[in-house]
Amino acid sequence: MTSPSRRRGALARALIGAAGLLLAPPAAAESRVPPHVQGTRTVPVYDYAGAIRESVWVSTGLDNDGDGVGDRVAVDLVRPRETARAGVRIPVIMDASPYYQCCGRGNESERKQYAADGTVTKFPLFYDNYFVPRGYAFAAVDFAGTSRSTGCGDVGGREEILGVRAVVDWLNGRGRATYADGTPARATWTTGQVGMIGKSWDGSVANGVAATGVEGLETIVPISAISSWYDYYRHNGALYTTDFGPAWLSGYVDGRPDPVCQPVRDALLAGSDNATGSYNAFWAERNFLPDARRVRASVFVAHGLNDLNVETKHFARWWEALGRGGVPRKLWLGQPGHVDPFDFRRAEWVSTLHRWFDYWLQDLPNSVMREPAVTIEREPDVWVNERSWPARGTAPVPVSLGAGDGTTGTLGPRPGRGTTTLVDAPELTESAAVAQPDADVPGRRVFLSAPLDRDLRISGTATVTLRVRVSQPNTQLSARLVDYGTAARINSLAPGEGVRTLDTESCWGVSTAADDACYRETEKNVVTSDYGVLTRGWVDAAHRDSLTRPTPLTPGRWYTVTWPLMPHDTVLPAGRTLGLVLTLSDNQFTVPGSPGATVDVDLRHSRLDLPVTLPPGLGALPEPRVVPRVSTREAPAVLDRGKEWTEFR
């Protein structure tokens, strides 16, 4: 399916082309094909070293720094000089980021660099080196309040999104910009077709700009990107942090003099409402999901299945919302954590990205939209292609919780009996909670399946439902789904989040003395382990019925609490054991608001809903005849959540 803007643009260009063919002899018609197009692909024919490098400041129509002067967004551009001379209009690949000066981009933390006269000489990442010789312009946009832009960063808010949207408008002749000397800058050299790309915060703003429905944005490639900022900082009312929230993040990337943006940061702190963890108007402004129906652009999503920074709920909810709107989509899911595909499947990523941009920005009829829509790394460096995600035929199958031997419970098809009790143990780490599942560890309850009698495909979002009786008005409930069985797994908990950086390099594009196209290669960090945590999820029990209006629980009364775990996709081989691990407070991942509870769980009315693909008539898990004995060695420590906030990029 094609987006409305692409259909209109392609039709107009087709009509113009048809008119040219009718009016011109064959030789003249052939000369209309620019030199960078050969058949259905672009090729590197333009001189990157001699390309035009320039900077413009785009007016946003906003003034959130309150100085009475309209805020302006700085845009550094590089484009082929040959197309400018020949009057050939070209599309634009854009990476809008807050990190170009404060922190750097990519695995090697590259920053923009400038000559003494202010001319940009180096762009981070490979996009400029690779695509400019192929007939593209590249635009590196500084968010409001960062680097050379004015205004103040509001972290996913109106200033951030509309400031970047203003650049798309300018590239389509609907906005104003100036050069450093104040003279007007006009983008007469471009077709107006824009593709946004970026990892993490960069990809998040691409989602947000696409959700405005701006015309001219033909495609976005969000990599490990946020779709709702509430979901970045919280999960079902459970806070991930109070120290590194939007106010802190705005200051972390701030490029303005210290006092200028403090009022904006104060407003961010107040609006985020750390006291309750509730969803409010502040977070609604930063939630792109409701506006997925407005997206005109195609979307190529890439995400890590083990990303503990921008978790998998972000890609899954965005992907599903786009699907409901009929948006053309493509999806890559890799095994590492918060890592760009350029750093774990480089050659295939660049090739696919090349075809994607050629199709959506150059209107070249290649095969990219006829290829499988979904590509998943099933195990380290083993990739499969599929038609959709979640997998076709996936349905939530209820799995019951059984009492087992009183220490270790069971997962199976028959409802359990009796109750089990959880006592809060805030000091309990994830490693201690999930290791040695047949041991009696205070603060946790483990439920194990029998060894699987066939391969089990889990694809989508599992949910946990517990019937609970609590000792105090609120508590946190935490759950982990665990794959028990010795296997080679990506070590996404180690530094590098699943990849190691090597000393060797590979080059992707054309280099200059100031801006080389070579990047250090990587390899997967694979370890043999006795178990792997597949997915996690938390809930603040007072938010069990509403994220906007928490309701305290009455001690001694029974309540039903249901919450989702992070979406996931895996195939558990026959012989493995599936485990569900329940705890209360989780100081390693969240900031529990009221620790110290004791919680009784009614097993008969509690369950795990597992998204699986099954032959008709078969249950998800085999009948547990005895509680399986599962021994595990000590696991590596999980990444420190506090450290992650400083490595968001």
mmCIF file with all atom_site columns, N, CA, C and O in Angstrom, residues 282-315:
data_model
loop_
_atom_site.group_PDB
_atom_site.id
_atom_site.type_symbol
_atom_site.label_atom_id
_atom_site.label_alt_id
_atom_site.label_comp_id
_atom_site.label_asym_id
_atom_site.label_entity_id
_atom_site.label_seq_id
_atom_site.pdbx_PDB_ins_code
_atom_site.Cartn_x
_atom_site.Cartn_y
_atom_site.Cartn_z
_atom_site.occupancy
_atom_site.B_iso_or_equiv
_atom_site.pdbx_formal_charge
_atom_site.auth_seq_id
_atom_site.auth_comp_id
_atom_site.auth_asym_id
_atom_site.auth_atom_id
_atom_site.pdbx_PDB_model_num
ATOM 1   N N  . PHE A 1 282 ? 0.519  16.517 30.218 1.00 0.00 ? 282 PHE A N  1
ATOM 2   C CA . PHE A 1 282 ? 1.935  16.642 29.876 1.00 0.00 ? 282 PHE A CA 1
ATOM 3   C C  . PHE A 1 282 ? 2.383  15.435 29.046 1.00 0.00 ? 282 PHE A C  1
ATOM 4   O O  . PHE A 1 282 ? 3.035  15.582 28.008 1.00 0.00 ? 282 PHE A O  1
ATOM 5   N N  . TRP A 1 283 ? 2.037  14.232 29.507 1.00 0.00 ? 283 TRP A N  1
ATOM 6   C CA . TRP A 1 283 ? 2.448  13.027 28.799 1.00 0.00 ? 283 TRP A CA 1
ATOM 7   C C  . TRP A 1 283 ? 1.630  12.817 27.530 1.00 0.00 ? 283 TRP A C  1
ATOM 8   O O  . TRP A 1 283 ? 2.144  12.269 26.549 1.00 0.00 ? 283 TRP A O  1
ATOM 9   N N  . ALA A 1 284 ? 0.386  13.253 27.527 1.00 0.00 ? 284 ALA A N  1
ATOM 10  C CA . ALA A 1 284 ? -0.438 13.121 26.320 1.00 0.00 ? 284 ALA A CA 1
ATOM 11  C C  . ALA A 1 284 ? 0.159  13.919 25.172 1.00 0.00 ? 284 ALA A C  1
ATOM 12  O O  . ALA A 1 284 ? 0.119  13.486 24.010 1.00 0.00 ? 284 ALA A O  1
ATOM 13  N N  . GLU A 1 285 ? 0.745  15.086 25.468 1.00 0.00 ? 285 GLU A N  1
ATOM 14  C CA . GLU A 1 285 ? 1.400  15.876 24.427 1.00 0.00 ? 285 GLU A CA 1
ATOM 15  C C  . GLU A 1 285 ? 2.580  15.127 23.822 1.00 0.00 ? 285 GLU A C  1
ATOM 16  O O  . GLU A 1 285 ? 2.919  15.334 22.654 1.00 0.00 ? 285 GLU A O  1
ATOM 17  N N  . ARG A 1 286 ? 3.159  14.238 24.578 1.00 0.00 ? 286 ARG A N  1
ATOM 18  C CA . ARG A 1 286 ? 4.357  13.515 24.155 1.00 0.00 ? 286 ARG A CA 1
ATOM 19  C C  . ARG A 1 286 ? 4.061  12.061 23.767 1.00 0.00 ? 286 ARG A C  1
ATOM 20  O O  . ARG A 1 286 ? 4.955  11.232 23.751 1.00 0.00 ? 286 ARG A O  1
ATOM 21  N N  . ASN A 1 287 ? 2.806  11.790 23.503 1.00 0.00 ? 287 ASN A N  1
ATOM 22  C CA . ASN A 1 287 ? 2.371  10.457 23.083 1.00 0.00 ? 287 ASN A CA 1
ATOM 23  C C  . ASN A 1 287 ? 1.997  10.522 21.603 1.00 0.00 ? 287 ASN A C  1
ATOM 24  O O  . ASN A 1 287 ? 1.012  11.159 21.225 1.00 0.00 ? 287 ASN A O  1
ATOM 25  N N  . PHE A 1 288 ? 2.764  9.854  20.750 1.00 0.00 ? 288 PHE A N  1
ATOM 26  C CA . PHE A 1 288 ? 2.547  9.926  19.308 1.00 0.00 ? 288 PHE A CA 1
ATOM 27  C C  . PHE A 1 288 ? 1.556  8.876  18.812 1.00 0.00 ? 288 PHE A C  1
ATOM 28  O O  . PHE A 1 288 ? 1.121  8.932  17.662 1.00 0.00 ? 288 PHE A O  1
ATOM 29  N N  . LEU A 1 289 ? 1.206  7.925  19.656 1.00 0.00 ? 289 LEU A N  1
ATOM 30  C CA . LEU A 1 289 ? 0.375  6.812  19.210 1.00 0.00 ? 289 LEU A CA 1
ATOM 31  C C  . LEU A 1 289 ? -1.016 7.234  18.745 1.00 0.00 ? 289 LEU A C  1
ATOM 32  O O  . LEU A 1 289 ? -1.491 6.760  17.706 1.00 0.00 ? 289 LEU A O  1
ATOM 33  N N  . PRO A 1 290 ? -1.728 8.124  19.460 1.00 0.00 ? 290 PRO A N  1
ATOM 34  C CA . PRO A 1 290 ? -3.064 8.488  18.984 1.00 0.00 ? 290 PRO A CA 1
ATOM 35  C C  . PRO A 1 290 ? -3.067 9.150  17.617 1.00 0.00 ? 290 PRO A C  1
ATOM 36  O O  . PRO A 1 290 ? -4.077 9.097  16.908 1.00 0.00 ? 290 PRO A O  1
ATOM 37  N N  . ASP A 1 291 ? -1.944 9.765  17.232 1.00 0.00 ? 291 ASP A N  1
ATOM 38  C CA . ASP A 1 291 ? -1.880 10.457 15.940 1.00 0.00 ? 291 ASP A CA 1
ATOM 39  C C  . ASP A 1 291 ? -1.240 9.606  14.847 1.00 0.00 ? 291 ASP A C  1
ATOM 40  O O  . ASP A 1 291 ? -0.925 10.122 13.769 1.00 0.00 ? 291 ASP A O  1
ATOM 41  N N  . ALA A 1 292 ? -1.062 8.314  15.100 1.00 0.00 ? 292 ALA A N  1
ATOM 42  C CA . ALA A 1 292 ? -0.539 7.425  14.054 1.00 0.00 ? 292 ALA A CA 1
ATOM 43  C C  . ALA A 1 292 ? -1.456 7.440  12.831 1.00 0.00 ? 292 ALA A C  1
ATOM 44  O O  . ALA A 1 292 ? -1.000 7.235  11.702 1.00 0.00 ? 292 ALA A O  1
ATOM 45  N N  . ARG A 1 293 ? -2.736 7.699  13.035 1.00 0.00 ? 293 ARG A N  1
ATOM 46  C CA . ARG A 1 293 ? -3.689 7.758  11.910 1.00 0.00 ? 293 ARG A CA 1
ATOM 47  C C  . ARG A 1 293 ? -3.397 8.925  10.967 1.00 0.00 ? 293 ARG A C  1
ATOM 48  O O  . ARG A 1 293 ? -3.860 8.933  9.825  1.00 0.00 ? 293 ARG A O  1
ATOM 49  N N  . ARG A 1 294 ? -2.618 9.904  11.416 1.00 0.00 ? 294 ARG A N  1
ATOM 50  C CA . ARG A 1 294 ? -2.298 11.068 10.589 1.00 0.00 ? 294 ARG A CA 1
ATOM 51  C C  . ARG A 1 294 ? -1.020 10.870 9.770  1.00 0.00 ? 294 ARG A C  1
ATOM 52  O O  . ARG A 1 294 ? -0.689 11.712 8.933  1.00 0.00 ? 294 ARG A O  1
ATOM 53  N N  . VAL A 1 295 ? -0.313 9.781  10.011 1.00 0.00 ? 295 VAL A N  1
ATOM 54  C CA . VAL A 1 295 ? 0.981  9.578  9.362  1.00 0.00 ? 295 VAL A CA 1
ATOM 55  C C  . VAL A 1 295 ? 0.792  9.387  7.865  1.00 0.00 ? 295 VAL A C  1
ATOM 56  O O  . VAL A 1 295 ? 0.040  8.513  7.425  1.00 0.00 ? 295 VAL A O  1
ATOM 57  N N  . ARG A 1 296 ? 1.499  10.185 7.064  1.00 0.00 ? 296 ARG A N  1
ATOM 58  C CA . ARG A 1 296 ? 1.505  10.050 5.604  1.00 0.00 ? 296 ARG A CA 1
ATOM 59  C C  . ARG A 1 296 ? 2.710  9.267  5.124  1.00 0.00 ? 296 ARG A C  1
ATOM 60  O O  . ARG A 1 296 ? 2.720  8.748  4.017  1.00 0.00 ? 296 ARG A O  1
ATOM 61  N N  . ALA A 1 297 ? 3.754  9.220  5.937  1.00 0.00 ? 297 ALA A N  1
ATOM 62  C CA . ALA A 1 297 ? 5.024  8.625  5.538  1.00 0.00 ? 297 ALA A CA 1
ATOM 63  C C  . ALA A 1 297 ? 4.986  7.112  5.674  1.00 0.00 ? 297 ALA A C  1
ATOM 64  O O  . ALA A 1 297 ? 4.254  6.553  6.503  1.00 0.00 ? 297 ALA A O  1
ATOM 65  N N  . SER A 1 298 ? 5.791  6.428  4.866  1.00 0.00 ? 298 SER A N  1
ATOM 66  C CA . SER A 1 298 ? 6.069  5.017  5.127  1.00 0.00 ? 298 SER A CA 1
ATOM 67  C C  . SER A 1 298 ? 7.013  4.941  6.326  1.00 0.00 ? 298 SER A C  1
ATOM 68  O O  . SER A 1 298 ? 7.685  5.919  6.674  1.00 0.00 ? 298 SER A O  1
ATOM 69  N N  . VAL A 1 299 ? 7.073  3.766  6.976  1.00 0.00 ? 299 VAL A N  1
ATOM 70  C CA . VAL A 1 299 ? 7.852  3.635  8.206  1.00 0.00 ? 299 VAL A CA 1
ATOM 71  C C  . VAL A 1 299 ? 8.646  2.332  8.178  1.00 0.00 ? 299 VAL A C  1
ATOM 72  O O  . VAL A 1 299 ? 8.080  1.251  8.006  1.00 0.00 ? 299 VAL A O  1
ATOM 73  N N  . PHE A 1 300 ? 9.946  2.448  8.368  1.00 0.00 ? 300 PHE A N  1
ATOM 74  C CA . PHE A 1 300 ? 10.853 1.297  8.466  1.00 0.00 ? 300 PHE A CA 1
ATOM 75  C C  . PHE A 1 300 ? 11.380 1.280  9.895  1.00 0.00 ? 300 PHE A C  1
ATOM 76  O O  . PHE A 1 300 ? 12.225 2.084  10.266 1.00 0.00 ? 300 PHE A O  1
ATOM 77  N N  . VAL A 1 301 ? 10.860 0.380  10.710 1.00 0.00 ? 301 VAL A N  1
ATOM 78  C CA . VAL A 1 301 ? 11.183 0.306  12.133 1.00 0.00 ? 301 VAL A CA 1
ATOM 79  C C  . VAL A 1 301 ? 12.313 -0.694 12.357 1.00 0.00 ? 301 VAL A C  1
ATOM 80  O O  . VAL A 1 301 ? 12.304 -1.788 11.791 1.00 0.00 ? 301 VAL A O  1
ATOM 81  N N  . ALA A 1 302 ? 13.271 -0.322 13.207 1.00 0.00 ? 302 ALA A N  1
ATOM 82  C CA . ALA A 1 302 ? 14.314 -1.257 13.652 1.00 0.00 ? 302 ALA A CA 1
ATOM 83  C C  . ALA A 1 302 ? 14.406 -1.171 15.170 1.00 0.00 ? 302 ALA A C  1
ATOM 84  O O  . ALA A 1 302 ? 14.383 -0.069 15.736 1.00 0.00 ? 302 ALA A O  1
ATOM 85  N N  . HIS A 1 303 ? 14.496 -2.338 15.824 1.00 0.00 ? 303 HIS A N  1
ATOM 86  C CA . HIS A 1 303 ? 14.519 -2.329 17.289 1.00 0.00 ? 303 HIS A CA 1
ATOM 87  C C  . HIS A 1 303 ? 15.229 -3.571 17.798 1.00 0.00 ? 303 HIS A C  1
ATOM 88  O O  . HIS A 1 303 ? 15.249 -4.609 17.125 1.00 0.00 ? 303 HIS A O  1
ATOM 89  N N  . GLY A 1 304 ? 15.804 -3.460 18.988 1.00 0.00 ? 304 GLY A N  1
ATOM 90  C CA . GLY A 1 304 ? 16.442 -4.596 19.642 1.00 0.00 ? 304 GLY A CA 1
ATOM 91  C C  . GLY A 1 304 ? 15.470 -5.309 20.559 1.00 0.00 ? 304 GLY A C  1
ATOM 92  O O  . GLY A 1 304 ? 14.808 -4.677 21.396 1.00 0.00 ? 304 GLY A O  1
ATOM 93  N N  . LEU A 1 305 ? 15.371 -6.616 20.426 1.00 0.00 ? 305 LEU A N  1
ATOM 94  C CA . LEU A 1 305 ? 14.459 -7.386 21.271 1.00 0.00 ? 305 LEU A CA 1
ATOM 95  C C  . LEU A 1 305 ? 14.890 -7.369 22.731 1.00 0.00 ? 305 LEU A C  1
ATOM 96  O O  . LEU A 1 305 ? 14.080 -7.639 23.620 1.00 0.00 ? 305 LEU A O  1
ATOM 97  N N  . ASN A 1 306 ? 16.154 -7.059 22.991 1.00 0.00 ? 306 ASN A N  1
ATOM 98  C CA . ASN A 1 306 ? 16.653 -6.997 24.363 1.00 0.00 ? 306 ASN A CA 1
ATOM 99  C C  . ASN A 1 306 ? 17.008 -5.573 24.779 1.00 0.00 ? 306 ASN A C  1
ATOM 100 O O  . ASN A 1 306 ? 17.882 -5.373 25.633 1.00 0.00 ? 306 ASN A O  1
ATOM 101 N N  . ASP A 1 307 ? 16.335 -4.615 24.195 1.00 0.00 ? 307 ASP A N  1
ATOM 102 C CA . ASP A 1 307 ? 16.578 -3.209 24.521 1.00 0.00 ? 307 ASP A CA 1
ATOM 103 C C  . ASP A 1 307 ? 15.938 -2.895 25.875 1.00 0.00 ? 307 ASP A C  1
ATOM 104 O O  . ASP A 1 307 ? 14.715 -2.936 26.026 1.00 0.00 ? 307 ASP A O  1
ATOM 105 N N  . LEU A 1 308 ? 16.770 -2.581 26.860 1.00 0.00 ? 308 LEU A N  1
ATOM 106 C CA . LEU A 1 308 ? 16.282 -2.203 28.184 1.00 0.00 ? 308 LEU A CA 1
ATOM 107 C C  . LEU A 1 308 ? 16.242 -0.692 28.372 1.00 0.00 ? 308 LEU A C  1
ATOM 108 O O  . LEU A 1 308 ? 15.877 -0.219 29.454 1.00 0.00 ? 308 LEU A O  1
ATOM 109 N N  . ASN A 1 309 ? 16.603 0.046  27.354 1.00 0.00 ? 309 ASN A N  1
ATOM 110 C CA . ASN A 1 309 ? 16.560 1.503  27.406 1.00 0.00 ? 309 ASN A CA 1
ATOM 111 C C  . ASN A 1 309 ? 15.242 1.980  26.792 1.00 0.00 ? 309 ASN A C  1
ATOM 112 O O  . ASN A 1 309 ? 14.344 2.428  27.504 1.00 0.00 ? 309 ASN A O  1
ATOM 113 N N  . VAL A 1 310 ? 15.121 1.880  25.490 1.00 0.00 ? 310 VAL A N  1
ATOM 114 C CA . VAL A 1 310 ? 13.834 2.112  24.831 1.00 0.00 ? 310 VAL A CA 1
ATOM 115 C C  . VAL A 1 310 ? 13.232 0.728  24.600 1.00 0.00 ? 310 VAL A C  1
ATOM 116 O O  . VAL A 1 310 ? 13.586 0.027  23.658 1.00 0.00 ? 310 VAL A O  1
ATOM 117 N N  . GLU A 1 311 ? 12.347 0.334  25.492 1.00 0.00 ? 311 GLU A N  1
ATOM 118 C CA . GLU A 1 311 ? 11.908 -1.057 25.522 1.00 0.00 ? 311 GLU A CA 1
ATOM 119 C C  . GLU A 1 311 ? 11.020 -1.389 24.317 1.00 0.00 ? 311 GLU A C  1
ATOM 120 O O  . GLU A 1 311 ? 10.549 -0.517 23.590 1.00 0.00 ? 311 GLU A O  1
ATOM 121 N N  . THR A 1 312 ? 10.772 -2.675 24.157 1.00 0.00 ? 312 THR A N  1
ATOM 122 C CA . THR A 1 312 ? 10.090 -3.154 22.952 1.00 0.00 ? 312 THR A CA 1
ATOM 123 C C  . THR A 1 312 ? 8.635  -2.695 22.856 1.00 0.00 ? 312 THR A C  1
ATOM 124 O O  . THR A 1 312 ? 8.051  -2.745 21.779 1.00 0.00 ? 312 THR A O  1
ATOM 125 N N  . LYS A 1 313 ? 8.039  -2.251 23.956 1.00 0.00 ? 313 LYS A N  1
ATOM 126 C CA . LYS A 1 313 ? 6.664  -1.752 23.864 1.00 0.00 ? 313 LYS A CA 1
ATOM 127 C C  . LYS A 1 313 ? 6.577  -0.561 22.911 1.00 0.00 ? 313 LYS A C  1
ATOM 128 O O  . LYS A 1 313 ? 5.524  -0.330 22.305 1.00 0.00 ? 313 LYS A O  1
ATOM 129 N N  . HIS A 1 314 ? 7.672  0.172  22.753 1.00 0.00 ? 314 HIS A N  1
ATOM 130 C CA . HIS A 1 314 ? 7.641  1.358  21.894 1.00 0.00 ? 314 HIS A CA 1
ATOM 131 C C  . HIS A 1 314 ? 7.473  0.985  20.428 1.00 0.00 ? 314 HIS A C  1
ATOM 132 O O  . HIS A 1 314 ? 6.640  1.550  19.719 1.00 0.00 ? 314 HIS A O  1
ATOM 133 N N  . PHE A 1 315 ? 8.265  0.025  19.950 1.00 0.00 ? 315 PHE A N  1
ATOM 134 C CA . PHE A 1 315 ? 8.102  -0.349 18.549 1.00 0.00 ? 315 PHE A CA 1
ATOM 135 C C  . PHE A 1 315 ? 6.780  -1.079 18.343 1.00 0.00 ? 315 PHE A C  1
ATOM 136 O O  . PHE A 1 315 ? 6.110  -0.887 17.328 1.00 0.00 ? 315 PHE A O  1
#
